CSV table of C-alpha atoms in Angstrom, one decimal:
chain,number,residue,atom,x,y,z
A,1,MET,CA,7.8,-16.5,-1.7
A,2,THR,CA,10.9,-14.9,-3.3
A,3,SER,CA,9.2,-12.9,-6.0
A,4,HIS,CA,9.3,-9.5,-4.4
A,5,ARG,CA,12.5,-9.7,-2.3
A,6,PRO,CA,15.3,-7.2,-2.7
A,7,ASP,CA,18.9,-8.1,-3.6
A,8,PRO,CA,21.0,-7.9,-0.4
A,9,ARG,CA,24.1,-7.7,-2.7
A,10,LEU,CA,23.2,-4.3,-4.1
A,11,PRO,CA,25.6,-1.5,-3.2
A,12,ARG,CA,24.6,1.5,-1.1
A,13,ALA,CA,23.6,4.5,-3.1
A,14,ALA,CA,22.8,8.0,-2.1
A,15,ARG,CA,19.1,8.7,-1.4
A,16,SER,CA,17.4,10.3,-4.4
A,17,LEU,CA,16.2,13.9,-3.8
A,18,SER,CA,12.6,14.9,-4.2
A,19,ARG,CA,11.8,16.7,-7.5
A,20,ARG,CA,8.4,18.1,-6.3
A,21,ASP,CA,7.5,20.5,-3.4
A,22,GLY,CA,6.6,18.8,-0.2
A,23,LEU,CA,8.2,15.4,-1.0
A,24,ARG,CA,10.4,15.6,2.1
A,25,LEU,CA,7.2,14.6,4.0
A,26,ALA,CA,7.3,11.3,2.2
A,27,ALA,CA,10.8,10.5,3.4
A,28,THR,CA,9.6,10.1,7.0
A,29,GLY,CA,6.1,8.8,6.3
A,30,THR,CA,3.8,11.5,7.8
A,31,ALA,CA,5.9,13.6,10.1
A,32,GLY,CA,3.9,15.8,12.4
A,33,LEU,CA,0.5,14.1,12.0
A,34,ALA,CA,-1.1,13.0,15.3
A,35,VAL,CA,-2.0,9.4,15.8
A,36,ALA,CA,-5.1,8.8,17.9
A,37,GLY,CA,-7.6,6.0,18.5
A,38,LEU,CA,-10.6,5.5,16.4
A,39,GLY,CA,-12.7,5.9,19.5
A,40,GLY,CA,-11.6,9.5,19.5
A,41,LEU,CA,-14.0,10.1,16.6
A,42,ALA,CA,-17.1,8.9,18.3
A,43,PRO,CA,-18.0,11.9,20.6
A,44,ALA,CA,-18.4,14.4,17.8
A,45,LEU,CA,-20.4,12.0,15.6
A,46,ALA,CA,-22.7,10.3,18.0
A,47,ASP,CA,-26.3,11.5,18.4
A,48,GLY,CA,-26.2,13.8,15.4
A,49,GLY,CA,-23.2,15.8,16.6
A,50,SER,CA,-21.2,18.3,14.6
A,51,GLY,CA,-20.0,15.5,12.3
A,52,ALA,CA,-23.5,15.0,10.8
A,53,ALA,CA,-23.3,16.1,7.2
A,54,ALA,CA,-26.4,18.1,6.5
A,55,ALA,CA,-25.3,18.7,3.0
A,56,ALA,CA,-25.4,15.0,2.1
A,57,PRO,CA,-26.8,14.4,-1.4
A,58,ALA,CA,-30.3,12.8,-1.7
A,59,GLY,CA,-30.3,9.1,-1.2
A,60,VAL,CA,-26.8,8.9,0.4
A,61,HIS,CA,-26.8,7.2,3.8
A,62,VAL,CA,-25.4,9.6,6.4
A,63,GLY,CA,-24.8,7.4,9.5
A,64,ARG,CA,-24.9,4.1,11.2
A,65,THR,CA,-28.1,2.4,12.2
A,66,GLY,CA,-26.5,1.0,15.3
A,67,THR,CA,-23.4,0.8,17.4
A,68,ALA,CA,-20.2,0.0,15.6
A,69,PRO,CA,-18.6,-3.4,16.5
A,70,ALA,CA,-15.4,-3.2,18.5
A,71,ALA,CA,-12.0,-4.0,16.9
A,72,GLY,CA,-11.5,-7.7,16.9
A,73,ALA,CA,-15.2,-8.4,17.0
A,74,GLY,CA,-16.6,-11.3,14.9
A,75,ILE,CA,-13.1,-12.5,13.9
A,76,GLU,CA,-13.4,-16.2,13.4
A,77,PRO,CA,-12.6,-18.7,10.6
A,78,GLY,CA,-14.8,-18.1,7.6
A,79,ALA,CA,-15.6,-14.5,8.5
A,80,VAL,CA,-15.3,-11.6,6.0
A,81,ALA,CA,-13.7,-8.7,7.8
A,82,HIS,CA,-12.1,-5.4,7.1
A,83,VAL,CA,-8.9,-3.7,8.3
A,84,ALA,CA,-9.6,-1.3,11.1
A,85,VAL,CA,-6.2,0.4,11.4
A,86,THR,CA,-4.1,2.7,9.2
A,87,ALA,CA,-2.4,-0.4,7.7
A,88,THR,CA,-2.0,-3.9,9.0
A,89,THR,CA,1.2,-5.8,8.3
A,90,LEU,CA,0.9,-9.5,7.2
A,91,TRP,CA,3.5,-11.8,8.8
A,92,VAL,CA,4.7,-15.1,7.5
A,93,GLU,CA,4.2,-16.6,11.0
A,94,PRO,CA,2.4,-15.2,14.1
A,95,ASP,CA,4.3,-14.1,17.2
A,96,THR,CA,7.6,-13.5,15.4
A,97,ALA,CA,7.8,-9.7,15.8
A,98,ARG,CA,10.7,-8.2,17.7
A,99,PRO,CA,9.7,-6.7,21.1
A,100,GLY,CA,10.6,-3.0,21.3
A,101,ILE,CA,11.1,-2.7,17.5
A,102,ASP,CA,7.9,-3.9,15.8
A,103,ASP,CA,5.5,-3.1,18.6
A,104,PRO,CA,4.1,0.1,17.0
A,105,SER,CA,3.0,-1.9,14.0
A,106,LEU,CA,1.0,-4.3,16.2
A,107,THR,CA,-1.0,-2.0,18.4
A,108,THR,CA,-4.4,-0.5,17.9
A,109,PRO,CA,-4.0,2.2,16.6
A,110,VAL,CA,-0.8,1.4,14.8
A,111,ASP,CA,2.0,4.1,14.8
A,112,LEU,CA,3.8,3.5,11.6
A,113,ASP,CA,6.0,6.6,11.9
A,114,ALA,CA,7.3,5.2,15.2
A,115,TRP,CA,7.9,1.8,13.6
A,116,ASN,CA,9.9,3.4,10.8
A,117,ALA,CA,11.8,5.4,13.4
A,118,ASN,CA,12.8,2.1,15.2
A,119,MET,CA,14.4,0.9,12.0
A,120,GLN,CA,16.7,3.6,10.9
A,121,ASP,CA,19.7,1.4,10.4
A,122,THR,CA,19.8,-0.9,7.4
A,123,GLU,CA,20.2,-4.2,9.3
A,124,THR,CA,17.3,-3.6,11.6
A,125,ARG,CA,15.1,-2.9,8.6
A,126,ARG,CA,16.5,-5.7,6.5
A,127,TRP,CA,15.6,-8.2,9.2
A,128,LEU,CA,12.0,-7.9,8.0
A,129,THR,CA,13.0,-9.6,4.7
A,130,GLY,CA,11.3,-13.0,4.6
A,131,GLU,CA,9.4,-12.3,7.9
A,132,LEU,CA,6.6,-10.3,6.3
A,133,GLU,CA,4.2,-11.0,3.5
A,134,SER,CA,2.4,-7.8,2.6
A,135,GLN,CA,0.3,-5.0,4.1
A,136,ALA,CA,-3.4,-3.9,3.8
A,137,VAL,CA,-4.7,-0.4,4.4
A,138,LEU,CA,-7.7,0.7,6.3
A,139,GLY,CA,-11.0,-0.6,4.9
A,140,SER,CA,-9.4,-3.4,2.9
A,141,GLU,CA,-11.6,-6.6,2.8
A,142,VAL,CA,-10.1,-9.8,4.1
A,143,ILE,CA,-11.2,-13.4,4.6
A,144,VAL,CA,-10.3,-15.0,7.9
A,145,ASP,CA,-9.0,-18.5,7.6
A,146,GLU,CA,-7.6,-19.4,11.0
A,147,ILE,CA,-7.2,-18.0,14.6
A,148,ALA,CA,-4.2,-18.7,16.7
A,149,GLY,CA,-4.4,-16.8,20.0
A,150,ASP,CA,-4.2,-13.1,19.3
A,151,TRP,CA,-3.5,-13.6,15.6
A,152,ALA,CA,-5.6,-14.2,12.5
A,153,HIS,CA,-4.6,-15.8,9.3
A,154,ILE,CA,-6.2,-13.9,6.4
A,155,VAL,CA,-6.2,-13.3,2.7
A,156,VAL,CA,-6.4,-9.8,1.3
A,157,THR,CA,-9.0,-10.0,-1.5
A,158,ALA,CA,-7.7,-7.0,-3.5
A,159,GLN,CA,-4.2,-8.4,-3.8
A,160,GLY,CA,-3.8,-11.0,-6.5
A,161,THR,CA,-1.4,-14.0,-6.2
A,162,PRO,CA,-1.2,-17.5,-7.6
A,163,ARG,CA,-0.7,-18.7,-4.0
A,164,ASP,CA,-4.4,-18.3,-3.3
A,165,PRO,CA,-7.2,-17.4,-5.8
A,166,ARG,CA,-9.0,-15.5,-3.0
A,167,GLY,CA,-6.2,-13.1,-2.3
A,168,TYR,CA,-2.8,-12.5,-0.6
A,169,PRO,CA,-2.2,-14.6,2.6
A,170,GLY,CA,-0.6,-13.8,5.9
A,171,TRP,CA,-1.0,-13.4,9.7
A,172,VAL,CA,-2.1,-10.2,11.3
A,173,PRO,CA,-3.0,-9.1,14.9
A,174,ARG,CA,-6.6,-10.0,15.4
A,175,ILE,CA,-7.4,-6.6,16.9
A,176,HIS,CA,-6.5,-5.0,13.5
A,177,LEU,CA,-9.7,-6.5,12.0
A,178,VAL,CA,-13.4,-6.1,12.5
A,179,ALA,CA,-16.4,-8.0,11.1
A,180,ASP,CA,-18.7,-5.0,10.4
A,181,PRO,CA,-21.7,-6.0,8.2
A,182,GLU,CA,-22.9,-2.5,7.9
A,183,PHE,CA,-19.5,-1.2,6.7
A,184,ALA,CA,-19.4,-4.1,4.2
A,185,ALA,CA,-22.9,-3.2,2.9
A,186,LEU,CA,-21.9,0.4,2.5
A,187,ALA,CA,-18.7,-0.5,0.7
A,188,ALA,CA,-20.8,-2.5,-1.8
A,189,SER,CA,-23.5,0.2,-2.3
A,190,SER,CA,-22.0,3.7,-1.9
A,191,PRO,CA,-19.9,6.1,-3.7
A,192,THR,CA,-16.2,5.9,-2.6
A,193,ALA,CA,-13.5,8.3,-1.5
A,194,THR,CA,-10.0,7.4,-2.5
A,195,VAL,CA,-7.2,9.1,-0.6
A,196,THR,CA,-5.0,11.0,-3.1
A,197,ALA,CA,-2.9,12.8,-0.5
A,198,LEU,CA,0.2,10.9,0.7
A,199,THR,CA,-1.5,10.8,4.0
A,200,SER,CA,-4.5,12.3,5.6
A,201,THR,CA,-6.2,12.2,9.0
A,202,LEU,CA,-9.8,11.1,9.9
A,203,SER,CA,-11.6,13.7,11.9
A,204,GLY,CA,-14.8,14.0,13.9
A,205,SER,CA,-16.0,17.1,12.2
A,206,PRO,CA,-15.8,18.9,8.8
A,207,ALA,CA,-13.5,21.4,10.4
A,208,GLY,CA,-10.9,18.7,11.3
A,209,THR,CA,-11.5,18.8,15.0
A,210,HIS,CA,-11.5,15.6,17.1
A,211,PRO,CA,-8.6,14.1,15.0
A,212,GLY,CA,-8.5,10.3,14.7
A,213,ILE,CA,-6.2,7.9,12.9
A,214,ASP,CA,-4.1,8.7,9.9
A,215,VAL,CA,-5.0,7.2,6.5
A,216,SER,CA,-2.6,6.3,3.7
A,217,PHE,CA,-2.6,7.1,0.0
A,218,ASP,CA,-4.9,4.8,-1.9
A,219,THR,CA,-7.1,4.0,1.0
A,220,ILE,CA,-10.7,3.6,-0.2
A,221,LEU,CA,-13.7,4.2,2.0
A,222,PRO,CA,-17.5,4.5,1.4
A,223,VAL,CA,-18.9,8.0,1.2
A,224,LEU,CA,-21.8,8.9,3.4
A,225,GLY,CA,-22.1,12.6,2.6
A,226,ARG,CA,-20.2,15.8,1.7
A,227,THR,CA,-19.8,19.3,3.0
A,228,GLY,CA,-17.9,22.2,1.4
A,229,ARG,CA,-14.7,21.3,3.1
A,230,SER,CA,-14.9,17.6,3.8
A,231,VAL,CA,-16.2,14.2,2.7
A,232,ARG,CA,-17.9,12.1,5.3
A,233,VAL,CA,-16.9,8.4,5.2
A,234,ALA,CA,-17.8,5.1,6.8
A,235,VAL,CA,-15.0,3.6,8.9
A,236,PRO,CA,-14.9,-0.1,9.8
A,237,GLY,CA,-15.5,-0.6,13.5
A,238,ALA,CA,-15.9,3.1,14.2
A,239,ALA,CA,-18.3,6.0,13.9
A,240,PRO,CA,-18.3,7.9,10.6
A,241,ALA,CA,-15.5,10.4,10.1
A,242,HIS,CA,-14.4,13.2,7.8
A,243,LEU,CA,-11.6,13.6,5.4
A,244,PRO,CA,-10.6,17.0,3.8
A,245,VAL,CA,-12.1,17.3,0.4
A,246,ASP,CA,-8.7,18.2,-1.1
A,247,ASP,CA,-7.2,14.9,0.1
A,248,VAL,CA,-9.6,12.5,-1.7
A,249,VAL,CA,-11.3,11.9,-5.0
A,250,VAL,CA,-14.9,10.8,-4.9
A,251,ARG,CA,-16.3,8.4,-7.4
A,252,GLU,CA,-19.9,7.2,-7.8
A,253,LEU,CA,-20.8,3.6,-7.3
A,254,GLY,CA,-19.3,1.6,-10.1
A,255,GLU,CA,-17.3,4.5,-11.5
A,256,THR,CA,-13.7,3.6,-12.3
A,257,PRO,CA,-10.7,5.9,-12.6
A,258,PRO,CA,-9.9,7.3,-16.1
A,259,GLN,CA,-7.4,5.3,-18.0
A,260,PRO,CA,-4.0,6.7,-17.0
A,261,SER,CA,-1.2,7.7,-19.3
A,262,ALA,CA,2.4,6.8,-18.7
A,263,GLU,CA,2.9,10.3,-17.5
A,264,ASP,CA,0.2,9.9,-14.9
A,265,ILE,CA,1.7,6.8,-13.5
A,266,ILE,CA,5.2,8.3,-13.4
A,267,ALA,CA,3.9,11.6,-11.8
A,268,THR,CA,2.2,9.5,-9.1
A,269,GLY,CA,5.4,7.5,-8.5
A,270,GLU,CA,7.5,10.7,-8.2
A,271,ARG,CA,5.5,11.8,-5.3
A,272,PHE,CA,7.2,9.1,-3.2
A,273,LEU,CA,10.8,9.9,-4.2
A,274,GLY,CA,12.8,9.7,-1.0
A,275,LEU,CA,10.4,7.4,0.9
A,276,ARG,CA,12.4,4.7,2.7
A,277,TYR,CA,12.0,1.2,1.5
A,278,LEU,CA,9.9,-1.1,3.7
A,279,TRP,CA,9.8,-4.9,3.0
A,280,ALA,CA,6.1,-5.9,2.3
A,281,GLY,CA,5.0,-2.2,2.3
A,282,VAL,CA,2.0,-1.0,0.2
A,283,SER,CA,1.4,2.4,1.8
A,284,ALA,CA,2.8,5.9,2.1
A,285,TYR,CA,4.8,4.7,5.1
A,286,GLY,CA,7.0,2.5,2.9
A,287,PHE,CA,7.0,0.3,-0.1
A,288,ASP,CA,8.9,-2.8,-1.3
A,289,CYS,CA,9.6,-3.0,-5.0
A,290,SER,CA,6.4,-4.7,-6.1
A,291,GLY,CA,4.2,-3.1,-3.5
A,292,TYR,CA,5.3,0.2,-5.1
A,293,THR,CA,4.4,-0.8,-8.7
A,294,TYR,CA,1.2,-2.6,-7.5
A,295,THR,CA,0.0,0.5,-5.6
A,296,LEU,CA,0.8,3.0,-8.4
A,297,PHE,CA,-1.3,1.1,-10.9
A,298,HIS,CA,-4.0,0.2,-8.4
A,299,HIS,CA,-4.5,3.8,-7.6
A,300,HIS,CA,-5.2,4.5,-11.2
A,301,GLY,CA,-7.7,1.6,-11.5
A,302,ILE,CA,-5.4,-1.0,-13.0
A,303,THR,CA,-5.0,-4.4,-11.2
A,304,ILE,CA,-1.8,-6.4,-11.4
A,305,ASP,CA,-0.6,-9.1,-9.0
A,306,ARG,CA,1.1,-8.2,-5.7
A,307,ASP,CA,4.5,-9.8,-6.2
A,308,ALA,CA,7.2,-9.0,-8.8
A,309,GLY,CA,7.4,-12.5,-10.4
A,310,ASP,CA,3.6,-12.7,-10.6
A,311,GLN,CA,3.4,-9.3,-12.1
A,312,MET,CA,5.7,-10.6,-14.9
A,313,ARG,CA,4.2,-14.0,-15.4
A,314,HIS,CA,0.6,-14.0,-14.1
A,315,SER,CA,-0.9,-10.5,-14.8
A,316,ASP,CA,-1.6,-11.1,-18.5
A,317,LEU,CA,0.7,-8.2,-19.5
A,318,GLU,CA,2.3,-7.8,-22.9
A,319,PRO,CA,6.0,-8.8,-23.2
A,320,VAL,CA,8.3,-6.0,-24.4
A,321,GLU,CA,11.7,-6.3,-25.9
A,322,ARG,CA,14.4,-4.2,-24.2
A,323,GLU,CA,15.0,-2.1,-27.3
A,324,ASP,CA,11.3,-1.3,-27.5
A,325,LEU,CA,10.9,-0.1,-23.9
A,326,GLN,CA,8.5,2.9,-23.4
A,327,PRO,CA,7.8,5.0,-20.3
A,328,GLY,CA,5.3,3.2,-18.0
A,329,ASP,CA,6.6,-0.3,-18.8
A,330,LEU,CA,7.6,-2.7,-15.9
A,331,VAL,CA,11.1,-4.1,-16.0
A,332,PHE,CA,12.1,-7.2,-14.1
A,333,PHE,CA,15.4,-8.6,-12.7
A,334,ALA,CA,16.4,-12.2,-11.8
A,335,SER,CA,18.4,-13.4,-8.9
A,336,GLU,CA,21.3,-14.2,-11.3
A,337,PRO,CA,22.0,-13.6,-14.9
A,338,GLY,CA,19.7,-15.9,-16.9
A,339,GLY,CA,17.9,-17.1,-13.8
A,340,ASP,CA,14.2,-17.9,-13.6
A,341,SER,CA,13.6,-16.5,-10.1
A,342,ILE,CA,12.4,-12.9,-10.3
A,343,ARG,CA,13.7,-10.7,-7.4
A,344,HIS,CA,12.9,-7.2,-8.4
A,345,VAL,CA,10.6,-5.0,-10.5
A,346,ALA,CA,10.9,-1.3,-11.4
A,347,LEU,CA,9.0,1.3,-13.5
A,348,TYR,CA,10.7,2.4,-16.7
A,349,VAL,CA,10.5,6.2,-17.1
A,350,GLY,CA,12.4,6.7,-20.3
A,351,ASP,CA,16.0,7.6,-21.4
A,352,ASP,CA,17.4,4.4,-19.8
A,353,LEU,CA,16.0,5.5,-16.4
A,354,ILE,CA,14.0,3.4,-13.9
A,355,MET,CA,12.0,4.5,-10.8
A,356,GLN,CA,12.0,1.9,-8.0
A,357,ALA,CA,11.9,1.0,-4.4
A,358,PRO,CA,15.2,-0.9,-4.4
A,359,ASN,CA,16.2,-2.4,-1.0
A,360,ALA,CA,16.3,-1.8,2.8
A,361,SER,CA,19.4,0.5,2.6
A,362,ARG,CA,17.8,2.9,0.1
A,363,SER,CA,14.6,4.9,-0.7
A,364,VAL,CA,12.4,5.3,-3.7
A,365,GLU,CA,14.7,6.7,-6.4
A,366,ILE,CA,15.3,7.2,-10.1
A,367,MET,CA,18.5,5.8,-11.5
A,368,SER,CA,20.0,4.5,-14.7
A,369,LEU,CA,18.8,1.0,-15.8
A,370,THR,CA,22.3,0.3,-17.1
A,371,GLU,CA,24.0,1.3,-13.9
A,372,TYR,CA,21.5,-0.7,-11.8
A,373,ASP,CA,22.2,-3.9,-13.7
A,374,PRO,CA,26.0,-4.2,-14.3
A,375,ILE,CA,26.0,-8.0,-14.3
A,376,GLY,CA,23.1,-8.7,-16.6
A,377,GLU,CA,20.2,-9.8,-14.3
A,378,TYR,CA,17.7,-8.0,-16.5
A,379,ALA,CA,14.9,-10.6,-17.1
A,380,GLY,CA,12.4,-8.9,-19.3
A,381,ALA,CA,9.7,-6.3,-19.4
A,382,ARG,CA,5.9,-6.1,-19.5
A,383,ARG,CA,3.6,-3.4,-20.8
A,384,VAL,CA,0.5,-2.3,-19.0
A,385,ALA,CA,-2.4,-1.0,-21.1
A,386,LEU,CA,-2.0,2.8,-20.7
A,387,ARG,CA,-3.4,5.8,-22.6
A,388,ARG,CA,-0.7,6.6,-25.2
């Protein structure tokens, strides 16, 4: 449980500035994007409305065969379900959220910008440490283990951990999930659209009218059809919707991303410079240290475990000596010099520099490895198989 926790002893540091155009957007999540309910998508898409993609390729399913199940429907122990909000946050225990602070992360739809805005000061944000487990973005598959009132205990099947061979565990609001067999079937049999923009917005038409909920970077949804300006996708618990074609990459069923180079991973990581740290985060609304490295590699088709200690010890990665570090390597830090408990992971970018999501007082940044570790908590490094 301590393997991706920040070090509360770290000093404050100035927020790193963006090195690419438009990165200021990342610093506040998705400033300016409207947040609306999934139900707002339905009018334009029902009964063959303007959302119907006449240009869908042959053989591609272009719509539901029936009414979408409501959020929270079919959520019972043993059910396979999917996340039906922008991102759901996994809690260590149910009913522990702070009224007036964490509410925007619990509603349907969620408002993660508002949640971030409620946690501008460090102590309010740091309170989440140890209270949260992880997050899962829209469309993520989960297995439901237990129901306690309005909460469901789940495992997220895409996030590896030795804690449970099925996936990463935690409690989420029951209304953030939906058991949607048709969506599940499409997810297993259709091309996919992976969101490459920091954030995008589901819409009820190719032109972007009837805006719906926001979606985060690395969200993956089944493709139902395409137009010149949009990709039509299946949405769990809702009518099909559109994403701008420039905000996604479409891959055929079974197609995997090309093997990335270290430069590819670093360039993706740089897009989030200035984004405020969020304990348990795995989305463009905030990352913790291992959520950051997990998401960077996952986006490029490489699976590593969710937590820092497990990325080091259980992801079958090649050990690397410090003097042999190369860009793209993962570097790890213990809770004390020579300690066994891994508290932090960062991405080595070369020239004694690391890129990281450090702690609740700071944002995604690039800094000197030597300066970050003045007391010798460096615990080792691992190499991910990249195109060299």
